[in-house]
Structure formats: C-alpha cells, structure tokens
Amino acid sequence: MLAGMTEAGGNRTAVAGLAGRRVVLGVTGGIAAYKAADLVRRLREAGAAVRVVMTAGAERFVTPLTFQALSGEPVRRELFDAAAEAAMGHIELARWAEAVLVAPATADFMARLAAGLADDLLSTLCLATEAPLLLAPAMNRAMWAHPATQANRRTLAARGVRFAGPAEGAQACGETGPGRMADPEVIVAALARLLAPGPLAGLAVVVTAGPTREPLDPVRYVGNRSSGRMGYALAEAAAEAGARVTLVSGPVALDPPPGVRTVRVETALEMREATLEAARGADLLFAAAAVADYRPARPRGEKLRKSAERLRVELVRNPDIVREVAALPLDKRPFVVGFAAETVAAGEALRAAAEAKRRAKGMDMIAANRVGPGLGFEAEDNALEVLWAGGGASLARAPKRVLARRLVALAAERLHATRAAQGA
Ligand code: C5P
C-alpha cells in the first residue's frame, strides 16, 4: 500500500480494531527511528500491547530506554541474551505477535529479509513468525529506487509482506523524493487493516482465471482473449478478505497474487481436474475463467503440415466446470459464483440472459458483464450486474481490482446469509 492511499475516514474505526492486539515493533537503523517512538505511543493509545525489538543500528539513533518507557516493556536487542531468552525466547516472541511491524525498515533490512537471513534477533523473529508482516521502508530516495531494493520489495510482496509507504517529500539527507517513512498515523491505520478480520477469514476460496488452450497439434491451439485480470484481482481481494485462496489459472502473463496458492493449467480438462480437487469442501468458488467450450477431438501428435486448401477440425464439447462444482453434494459444495460475458445490450436483456445462465448451471450468484469497446475481456475496467436467487446489485464501472473487492464483499455477504438460513 502506498502512503497516500489511506482513506482518511476509515482511520478511526480501523484504529479501534487494535485494542488488545499484540504487536512486535521492529526498529532498524535509520534516522526515521526517532519517529518509531511516536508510533509506539499511538499503538499504545489504540490499546495494543507493544514489544519493541531493536537492531544494533537502531540503537545508534535512539536509546532502548525511550522505547522501554513508551511501551512499558523491556526492549529486546540481542539474539543471544540469556536473560531475555529465559523471560521470552525469540520463538515465543514470534508466536506471541499477532503482527510484526518493522518501522523504519532500512534497505539493508529489506535485503536481509528477502534473502531469508537470521543473523540478529529481528531477522530471526521475522523468519520464525507466522504473523503478518508490515514494513514501513525509510531510506534515501536513490536507495529506494535502486533495482536491488525494488527487487527485494517485489520478492517480499510476493511472499505476502505488506508495505506502508514510503512517502514522498523532503528527506533528512537533504534530497526530495520517495523514501521517507510514512507518517505514523498512516502506518497505524495500515496495521489496523492488516489485523482486521476480513469477511472471508478462515474460509477456503477457489478462483478459476484466464483462458484455456486446446491443442490442435504440439504447437497450435484453440484459445481466447481472456487476460486473467478479473480472476487474479478476485484471488487477491479474497486473500485480503482473509481467505485461503487457490487460484487455478490458465496461461496468462500475470504474476501470481501474494499469499495465494496458484495451480497452473493449460487445457479445460486440466482446469476441471484442478478445480474439482480444490473446490471439494471449499467455501466459495469464483469461476472467472474463460473455459473453451470445445476442444479438437483428435489433437495431432505431430505438427500439422499445410497441404489441402481446406482443413476440417472436429471439435468436441468440454465439460462445464462450474456446473459440475455446483452439482457437488451439499456438504462438499462451495457457494458458487459464475460469470457471464454477454454481447447483448446492458440492462434488462443482460440481466435476463445472466439469470437464465445462473439457473441453468445451478450457480448461487452470477456476475454478468457486457463485452464491448473498453469493457470486458482485455480491458482494465469492467462493470458488473450481479444476480442471486431473489436479489441483485449493479456494480458500476471501475478498475477490475476495485470491482473485485466489491464482488468479494457481496459474495461474502450472500455466502454468510445463505449459511445462516441453512442453519450452518
Ligand atoms: O456458458 P458460459 O461459458 O457463458 O458460462 C460462463 C461461466 O461458466 C463462467 O463462470 C465460466 O468460468 C464457467 N464455465 C466453466 N466451464 C466451462 C464453460 C464455462 O466453468 N466449460
């Protein structure tokens, strides 16, 4: 998350979620370490229990006594400190934490974390903990922009590490640009969001995404234009909402979202197998893949040579994956959300076509979009008409990631309502 992205209105309620939460604050050696003192004060005011771990570099900027006074707890500095290990060993501290916040996080610390080093207490703790990790980087703007730092950022983000900032502005070194530590209130709000139980907390979600490729011969295939963006955005949004996510993806040019288990497939038959395996016993399925309806009946073992003027290829129907998942026995069946890409005009005609599809396939919810210029398959934006038994909602045109969050929230609401009605 970037510093500027915090919704100001959401801060107060978000911060309320910190009461009673257990936070380890790691402080590394940068000039912004002095701002970490304010961070401790704010976290304590929000009701969080804070234990501070300092690196050797951090002690050059702020004394441990400052953090001890503010946190009301002894500050941990050494990995091999017999007294501290007797009181609360580093593994215990790693287990105690509900979140680990490192602020400021230096370029050096990000590099050590990306490399998986465990050569001091803080890096060891970050490796040992299963709690979510939030970094607030702070460094000179050129150090932040350096390809090595950016590669480390991507590596860490791909592992599910979250970022607050850095912010842009005047730096202690006299330069101006991105690299200053985000303001403490921004970091506290990001931490509160990280700790808030999402609407899908503890649930298993499966998402299918992208196209399938149906081989004609070893080098050619029948395919479609699906970019996979909507499915990837849904997988990311579901993970953010607290779910354990399995993404079954056809061939696309996208990086897997952080913290999501990704299963890569090529054909509809492979997608069917991977999806059924993951969906059995899962809580929610988003079938966003554009599965090829037909596949060549007899793909050639050798590359097809051109000879005759006409070539006939016989196609056979592929199984309908979403229909099969929806037909699973009730105790194994997830709440099923399907998609319908229609070229019919928006409005009533679109809704009628989508509702017919929803019923025919036994889906609980359907998200219909009109494919046309600037919308749908390869586009950045989308707009959705969402329908379920007895209700519906229109999600206005927005970037796919924004829309994905709205659709996840809506699906979570309907899933919980359905379960409540079933008495589950
Ligand atoms: O029938 P149509 O292809 O329009 O249905 C679209 C919905 O069905 C999408 O949710 C898509 O992922 C799913 N689907 C499927 N297996 C197929 C075809 C479509 O899961 N073979």
Coordinates of C-alpha atoms and ligand atoms in Angstrom, one line a residue:
M1 CA 0.0 0.0 0.0
L2 CA 1.2 3.5 -0.7
A3 CA 1.2 6.1 2.0
G4 CA -1.3 8.3 0.1
M5 CA -3.8 5.5 -0.3
T6 CA -5.2 5.6 3.3
E7 CA -8.8 6.5 3.4
A8 CA -8.9 9.3 6.0
G9 CA -12.5 8.5 7.0
G10 CA -11.7 4.8 7.7
N11 CA -8.8 5.5 10.1
R12 CA -10.7 6.0 13.3
T13 CA -12.7 2.8 13.0
A14 CA -9.7 0.9 11.8
V15 CA -7.6 2.0 14.7
A16 CA -10.3 0.9 17.1
G17 CA -9.5 -2.6 15.9
L18 CA -6.1 -2.5 17.6
A19 CA -7.4 -2.7 21.2
G20 CA -5.9 -5.8 22.9
R21 CA -3.8 -6.8 19.8
R22 CA -0.2 -8.0 20.3
V23 CA 2.3 -6.2 18.1
V24 CA 6.0 -6.6 17.8
L25 CA 7.6 -3.4 16.6
G26 CA 11.0 -3.9 14.9
V27 CA 13.1 -0.7 14.7
T28 CA 16.1 -0.8 12.3
G29 CA 18.9 1.7 11.9
G30 CA 17.7 4.8 10.1
I31 CA 17.2 8.4 11.0
A32 CA 13.4 7.8 11.0
A33 CA 13.9 5.6 14.1
Y34 CA 13.0 8.6 16.2
K35 CA 9.5 8.5 14.6
A36 CA 9.1 5.0 15.8
A37 CA 8.8 6.4 19.3
D38 CA 5.6 8.2 18.2
L39 CA 4.4 5.0 16.7
V40 CA 4.7 3.2 20.0
R41 CA 2.8 5.9 21.7
R42 CA 0.0 5.8 19.1
L43 CA -0.2 2.0 19.2
R44 CA -0.5 2.0 23.0
E45 CA -3.1 4.7 22.8
A46 CA -5.1 2.5 20.5
G47 CA -4.9 -0.2 23.1
A48 CA -2.3 -2.5 21.5
A49 CA 0.3 -4.4 23.6
V50 CA 3.7 -3.5 22.0
R51 CA 7.1 -5.2 22.4
V52 CA 10.0 -3.5 20.8
V53 CA 12.9 -5.2 19.1
M54 CA 15.8 -3.0 18.1
T55 CA 18.7 -3.8 15.7
A56 CA 22.2 -2.7 16.6
G57 CA 21.9 0.1 14.0
A58 CA 18.7 1.4 15.6
E59 CA 20.4 1.9 18.9
R60 CA 22.8 4.4 17.3
F61 CA 19.8 6.6 16.7
V62 CA 17.5 6.1 19.7
T63 CA 18.2 4.6 23.1
P64 CA 16.3 1.4 24.1
L65 CA 15.2 3.3 27.2
T66 CA 13.0 5.5 25.1
F67 CA 11.1 2.5 23.8
Q68 CA 11.1 0.8 27.1
A69 CA 9.4 3.9 28.7
L70 CA 6.9 4.2 25.9
S71 CA 6.0 0.5 25.6
G72 CA 6.1 -0.3 29.3
E73 CA 8.0 -3.5 28.3
P74 CA 11.7 -4.4 28.2
V75 CA 13.2 -3.8 24.8
R76 CA 14.8 -6.8 23.1
R77 CA 18.1 -6.3 21.3
E78 CA 20.2 -9.5 21.3
L79 CA 19.5 -12.9 19.8
F80 CA 21.9 -14.5 22.3
D81 CA 20.8 -12.8 25.5
A82 CA 20.4 -15.4 28.2
A83 CA 18.2 -13.3 30.5
A84 CA 15.9 -12.2 27.7
E85 CA 15.7 -15.7 26.3
A86 CA 14.7 -17.0 29.8
A87 CA 11.9 -14.5 30.0
M88 CA 10.6 -14.7 26.5
G89 CA 12.6 -16.5 23.9
H90 CA 12.7 -15.3 20.3
I91 CA 10.4 -18.1 19.2
E92 CA 8.0 -17.3 21.9
L93 CA 8.1 -13.7 20.9
A94 CA 7.4 -14.8 17.3
R95 CA 4.4 -16.8 18.5
W96 CA 3.2 -14.0 20.8
A97 CA 3.0 -11.5 17.9
E98 CA -0.3 -11.1 16.1
A99 CA 1.5 -8.8 13.7
V100 CA 5.1 -7.7 13.2
L101 CA 5.7 -4.2 12.2
V102 CA 9.1 -3.0 11.1
A103 CA 9.4 0.8 11.1
P104 CA 11.6 2.1 9.9
A105 CA 12.7 -0.7 7.6
T106 CA 16.1 0.1 6.0
A107 CA 17.3 -1.0 2.6
D108 CA 19.7 -3.4 4.4
F109 CA 16.9 -4.9 6.5
M110 CA 14.7 -5.5 3.4
A111 CA 17.7 -7.2 1.7
R112 CA 18.3 -9.4 4.7
L113 CA 14.6 -10.3 5.0
A114 CA 14.4 -11.1 1.2
A115 CA 17.5 -13.3 1.5
G116 CA 16.0 -15.1 4.5
L117 CA 18.9 -14.2 6.8
A118 CA 18.6 -14.8 10.5
D119 CA 21.7 -13.1 11.8
D120 CA 20.1 -10.9 14.5
L121 CA 17.0 -11.0 16.7
L122 CA 14.7 -9.1 14.4
S123 CA 15.5 -11.0 11.2
T124 CA 15.3 -14.3 13.1
L125 CA 11.9 -13.3 14.5
C126 CA 10.6 -12.3 11.1
L127 CA 11.6 -15.7 9.8
A128 CA 10.1 -17.6 12.7
T129 CA 6.8 -15.8 13.0
E130 CA 3.6 -16.8 11.2
A131 CA 2.1 -13.5 11.9
P132 CA 1.6 -11.0 9.1
L133 CA 4.5 -8.6 8.4
L134 CA 4.2 -4.9 7.7
L135 CA 7.2 -2.9 6.6
A136 CA 7.4 0.9 6.6
P137 CA 10.5 1.5 4.5
A138 CA 12.6 4.6 5.1
M139 CA 15.8 5.4 3.1
N140 CA 17.4 7.8 0.7
R141 CA 15.3 8.1 -2.5
A142 CA 18.0 6.7 -4.7
M143 CA 18.4 3.7 -2.4
W144 CA 14.6 3.1 -2.6
A145 CA 14.7 3.4 -6.4
H146 CA 17.7 1.1 -6.8
P147 CA 16.8 -2.1 -8.7
A148 CA 18.2 -4.2 -5.9
T149 CA 15.8 -2.6 -3.4
Q150 CA 12.9 -2.8 -5.8
A151 CA 13.7 -6.5 -6.5
N152 CA 13.7 -7.1 -2.7
R153 CA 10.4 -5.3 -2.4
R154 CA 8.8 -7.4 -5.1
T155 CA 10.2 -10.6 -3.5
L156 CA 8.8 -9.7 -0.1
A157 CA 5.4 -8.6 -1.5
A158 CA 5.1 -11.9 -3.4
R159 CA 5.6 -13.6 -0.1
G160 CA 2.7 -11.7 1.4
V161 CA 4.7 -9.0 3.2
R162 CA 2.7 -5.7 3.3
F163 CA 4.1 -2.3 2.9
A164 CA 3.1 1.1 4.3
G165 CA 4.8 3.8 2.3
P166 CA 7.4 5.1 1.7
A167 CA 6.0 8.6 1.4
E168 CA 7.4 11.3 -0.9
G169 CA 8.9 14.5 0.4
A170 CA 12.0 16.2 1.9
Q171 CA 14.4 13.7 3.3
A172 CA 16.9 14.0 6.2
C173 CA 19.7 13.7 3.7
G174 CA 18.6 16.9 2.0
E175 CA 17.1 15.2 -1.0
T176 CA 13.5 15.1 -2.1
G177 CA 11.6 12.1 -3.4
P178 CA 10.0 8.8 -2.4
G179 CA 11.8 7.2 0.6
R180 CA 10.7 9.0 3.7
M181 CA 8.9 6.8 6.3
A182 CA 5.1 7.1 6.0
D183 CA 3.5 9.2 8.8
P184 CA 2.9 7.2 12.0
E185 CA -0.9 7.6 11.6
V186 CA -0.8 6.1 8.1
I187 CA 1.3 3.2 9.4
V188 CA -1.1 2.6 12.4
A189 CA -4.1 2.6 10.0
A190 CA -2.3 0.1 7.7
L191 CA -1.6 -2.1 10.7
A192 CA -5.2 -2.0 11.8
R193 CA -6.4 -3.0 8.4
L194 CA -3.9 -5.9 8.4
L195 CA -5.3 -7.1 11.7
A196 CA -9.0 -6.6 11.0
P197 CA -10.7 -10.0 10.4
G198 CA -11.9 -9.9 6.8
P199 CA -15.3 -11.1 5.8
L200 CA -13.7 -14.4 4.4
A201 CA -11.4 -15.0 7.4
G202 CA -10.7 -18.7 7.8
L203 CA -12.6 -19.7 4.6
A204 CA -11.2 -21.6 1.6
V205 CA -11.8 -19.9 -1.7
V206 CA -11.1 -21.2 -5.2
V207 CA -10.8 -19.0 -8.2
T208 CA -10.5 -20.0 -11.8
A209 CA -8.9 -17.5 -14.1
G210 CA -7.6 -16.9 -17.6
P211 CA -8.3 -18.7 -20.9
T212 CA -7.7 -22.4 -21.6
R213 CA -5.7 -23.6 -24.6
E214 CA -7.0 -26.6 -26.5
P215 CA -4.2 -28.2 -28.6
L216 CA -4.6 -28.8 -32.3
D217 CA -1.1 -30.2 -32.5
P218 CA 2.0 -29.8 -30.4
V219 CA 2.5 -26.1 -31.4
R220 CA -1.0 -24.8 -32.1
Y221 CA -4.1 -24.4 -30.0
V222 CA -7.6 -23.0 -29.9
G223 CA -7.8 -20.3 -27.3
N224 CA -9.5 -17.0 -26.4
R225 CA -8.6 -13.4 -25.4
S226 CA -9.1 -13.7 -21.7
S227 CA -6.3 -11.8 -19.8
G228 CA -7.0 -13.4 -16.5
R229 CA -7.1 -9.9 -14.8
M230 CA -10.5 -10.3 -13.3
G231 CA -9.7 -13.7 -11.8
Y232 CA -6.3 -12.6 -10.4
A233 CA -7.9 -9.5 -8.9
L234 CA -10.6 -11.7 -7.3
A235 CA -7.9 -14.0 -5.9
E236 CA -6.1 -11.1 -4.4
A237 CA -9.2 -9.5 -3.0
A238 CA -10.3 -12.8 -1.4
A239 CA -6.9 -13.2 0.2
E240 CA -7.1 -9.7 1.5
A241 CA -10.5 -10.6 2.9
G242 CA -8.8 -13.3 5.0
A243 CA -9.4 -16.4 2.8
R244 CA -7.0 -19.2 2.0
V245 CA -7.1 -18.9 -1.8
T246 CA -6.3 -21.5 -4.5
L247 CA -6.1 -19.9 -7.9
V248 CA -6.4 -22.3 -10.9
S249 CA -5.0 -20.3 -13.7
G250 CA -4.8 -20.9 -17.5
P251 CA -1.9 -19.4 -19.3
V252 CA -1.7 -15.6 -18.7
A253 CA 1.1 -13.0 -18.4
L254 CA 0.3 -12.1 -14.8
D255 CA 2.3 -12.5 -11.6
P256 CA 0.5 -14.7 -9.0
P257 CA -1.0 -12.5 -6.3
P258 CA 0.8 -12.5 -2.9
G259 CA -0.2 -15.2 -0.5
V260 CA -2.2 -17.2 -3.0
R261 CA -1.6 -20.8 -3.9
T262 CA -1.5 -20.9 -7.7
V263 CA -2.1 -24.0 -9.8
R264 CA -1.2 -23.5 -13.4
V265 CA -3.1 -25.4 -16.1
E266 CA -3.4 -25.3 -19.9
T267 CA -6.5 -27.2 -21.1
A268 CA -10.1 -27.2 -19.9
L269 CA -9.7 -30.9 -18.8
E270 CA -6.7 -29.9 -16.7
M271 CA -8.6 -27.0 -15.3
R272 CA -11.6 -29.2 -14.5
E273 CA -9.4 -31.7 -12.6
A274 CA -7.5 -29.0 -10.6
T275 CA -10.7 -27.0 -9.8
L276 CA -12.8 -30.0 -8.7
E277 CA -10.0 -31.1 -6.4
A278 CA -9.6 -27.7 -4.8
A279 CA -13.4 -26.9 -4.8
R280 CA -14.5 -30.1 -3.0
G281 CA -15.0 -28.9 0.6
A282 CA -14.1 -25.3 -0.2
D283 CA -16.4 -22.5 0.9
L284 CA -16.6 -20.3 -2.2
L285 CA -15.8 -20.6 -5.9
F286 CA -15.3 -17.8 -8.3
A287 CA -15.4 -19.2 -11.8
A288 CA -13.8 -16.3 -13.7
A289 CA -12.0 -18.5 -16.3
A290 CA -13.0 -18.3 -19.9
V291 CA -13.0 -22.0 -20.5
A292 CA -13.0 -23.1 -24.1
D293 CA -16.4 -24.7 -24.8
Y294 CA -14.9 -27.1 -27.4
R295 CA -11.6 -28.8 -27.9
P296 CA -10.2 -30.5 -31.0
A297 CA -11.4 -34.1 -31.0
R298 CA -8.1 -35.6 -32.1
P299 CA -5.1 -33.3 -31.4
R300 CA -2.3 -34.4 -33.7
G301 CA 0.8 -35.9 -32.2
E302 CA 2.9 -34.2 -34.9
K303 CA 2.9 -30.7 -36.3
L304 CA 0.1 -30.3 -38.9
R305 CA 1.6 -29.6 -42.4
K306 CA -0.1 -27.3 -44.8
S307 CA -1.3 -29.1 -47.9
A308 CA -5.0 -29.1 -48.8
E309 CA -6.9 -25.8 -49.3
R310 CA -9.3 -26.6 -46.6
L311 CA -8.8 -28.1 -43.3
R312 CA -11.6 -29.6 -41.2
V313 CA -11.1 -29.8 -37.5
E314 CA -13.7 -31.7 -35.5
L315 CA -14.4 -30.2 -32.1
V316 CA -16.0 -31.9 -29.1
R317 CA -17.7 -30.2 -26.1
N318 CA -15.6 -29.6 -23.0
P319 CA -17.1 -30.4 -19.6
D320 CA -18.7 -27.4 -17.9
I321 CA -16.6 -27.0 -14.8
V322 CA -18.8 -24.6 -12.9
R323 CA -21.9 -26.8 -13.5
E324 CA -20.0 -29.8 -12.1
V325 CA -18.9 -27.9 -9.0
A326 CA -22.5 -26.6 -8.4
A327 CA -23.7 -30.2 -8.6
L328 CA -21.5 -31.5 -5.8
P329 CA -23.2 -32.9 -2.8
L330 CA -24.4 -30.1 -0.4
D331 CA -21.9 -30.8 2.3
K332 CA -19.0 -30.6 -0.2
R333 CA -20.3 -27.8 -2.3
P334 CA -18.9 -24.3 -2.2
F335 CA -21.0 -21.2 -2.7
V336 CA -20.7 -20.8 -6.5
V337 CA -20.2 -17.5 -8.2
G338 CA -20.0 -17.7 -12.0
F339 CA -19.6 -15.1 -14.8
A340 CA -21.4 -14.3 -18.0
A341 CA -19.8 -12.3 -20.7
E342 CA -22.6 -11.1 -23.0
T343 CA -22.7 -9.0 -26.1
V344 CA -26.4 -8.2 -25.6
A345 CA -27.2 -4.6 -24.6
A346 CA -26.9 -3.7 -20.9
G347 CA -29.9 -3.5 -18.7
E348 CA -32.9 -5.9 -18.7
A349 CA -31.7 -8.1 -21.6
L350 CA -28.3 -8.6 -19.9
R351 CA -29.9 -9.4 -16.6
A352 CA -32.4 -11.9 -18.2
A353 CA -29.6 -13.7 -20.0
A354 CA -27.5 -13.9 -16.9
E355 CA -30.3 -15.1 -14.7
A356 CA -31.1 -17.9 -17.2
K357 CA -27.5 -18.9 -17.1
R358 CA -27.3 -18.8 -13.4
R359 CA -30.3 -21.2 -13.0
A360 CA -29.2 -23.5 -15.8
K361 CA -25.8 -24.0 -14.3
G362 CA -27.1 -24.2 -10.7
M363 CA -24.9 -21.3 -9.6
D364 CA -25.7 -19.3 -6.4
M365 CA -24.6 -16.0 -7.9
I366 CA -23.7 -14.7 -11.3
A367 CA -21.7 -11.6 -12.3
A368 CA -22.6 -10.5 -15.8
N369 CA -20.7 -8.1 -17.9
R370 CA -21.2 -6.7 -21.3
V371 CA -18.2 -7.3 -23.5
G372 CA -17.6 -4.4 -25.9
P373 CA -15.3 -1.5 -26.5
G374 CA -13.3 -0.7 -23.4
L375 CA -15.1 -3.3 -21.3
G376 CA -14.7 -6.9 -20.6
F377 CA -12.0 -9.3 -21.8
E378 CA -8.8 -7.4 -22.3
A379 CA -9.8 -4.2 -20.7
E380 CA -8.7 -2.6 -17.4
D381 CA -12.2 -1.6 -16.4
N382 CA -15.3 -3.6 -16.1
A383 CA -18.9 -3.1 -14.8
L384 CA -21.0 -5.9 -13.4
E385 CA -24.6 -6.9 -13.0
V386 CA -24.7 -9.3 -10.1
L387 CA -27.7 -11.6 -9.5
W388 CA -28.6 -14.2 -6.9
A389 CA -31.8 -16.0 -6.0
G390 CA -34.2 -13.3 -5.0
G391 CA -31.8 -10.3 -5.4
G392 CA -29.3 -8.4 -7.4
A393 CA -26.9 -5.4 -7.5
S394 CA -25.2 -3.3 -10.1
L395 CA -21.5 -2.7 -9.6
A396 CA -20.6 0.5 -11.6
R397 CA -17.8 0.7 -14.0
A398 CA -14.4 0.6 -12.2
P399 CA -10.9 -0.8 -12.5
K400 CA -11.0 -4.6 -12.2
R401 CA -9.2 -4.6 -8.8
V402 CA -11.8 -2.2 -7.3
L403 CA -14.6 -4.2 -8.7
A404 CA -13.1 -7.5 -7.4
R405 CA -13.1 -6.1 -3.9
R406 CA -16.8 -5.2 -4.2
L407 CA -17.7 -8.5 -5.7
V408 CA -15.8 -10.4 -2.9
A409 CA -17.7 -8.3 -0.3
L410 CA -21.0 -9.1 -1.9
A411 CA -20.3 -12.8 -2.3
A412 CA -19.1 -13.0 1.3
E413 CA -22.4 -11.3 2.4
R414 CA -24.5 -13.7 0.4
L415 CA -22.5 -16.8 1.5
H416 CA -23.0 -15.9 5.2
A417 CA -26.7 -15.1 4.6
T418 CA -27.2 -18.5 2.9
R419 CA -25.4 -20.4 5.6
A420 CA -27.3 -18.6 8.3
A421 CA -30.6 -19.5 6.5
Q422 CA -29.4 -23.2 6.3
G423 CA -28.6 -23.1 10.0
A424 CA -24.9 -23.9 9.3
Ligands
C5P1 O1 -21.8 -20.7 -20.6 P1 -20.7 -19.6 -20.4 O2 -19.4 -20.0 -21.0 O3 -21.1 -18.3 -20.8 O4 -20.6 -19.6 -18.8 C1 -19.6 -18.8 -18.2 C2 -19.4 -19.3 -16.8 O5 -19.2 -20.7 -16.8 C3 -18.1 -18.7 -16.3 O6 -18.3 -18.6 -14.9 C4 -17.1 -19.8 -16.7 O7 -16.0 -19.8 -15.8 C5 -17.9 -21.1 -16.5 N1 -17.5 -22.2 -17.4 C6 -17.0 -23.3 -16.9 N2 -16.7 -24.4 -17.7 C7 -17.0 -24.3 -19.0 C8 -17.5 -23.1 -19.5 C9 -17.8 -22.1 -18.7 O8 -16.7 -23.4 -15.7 N3 -16.7 -25.3 -19.8

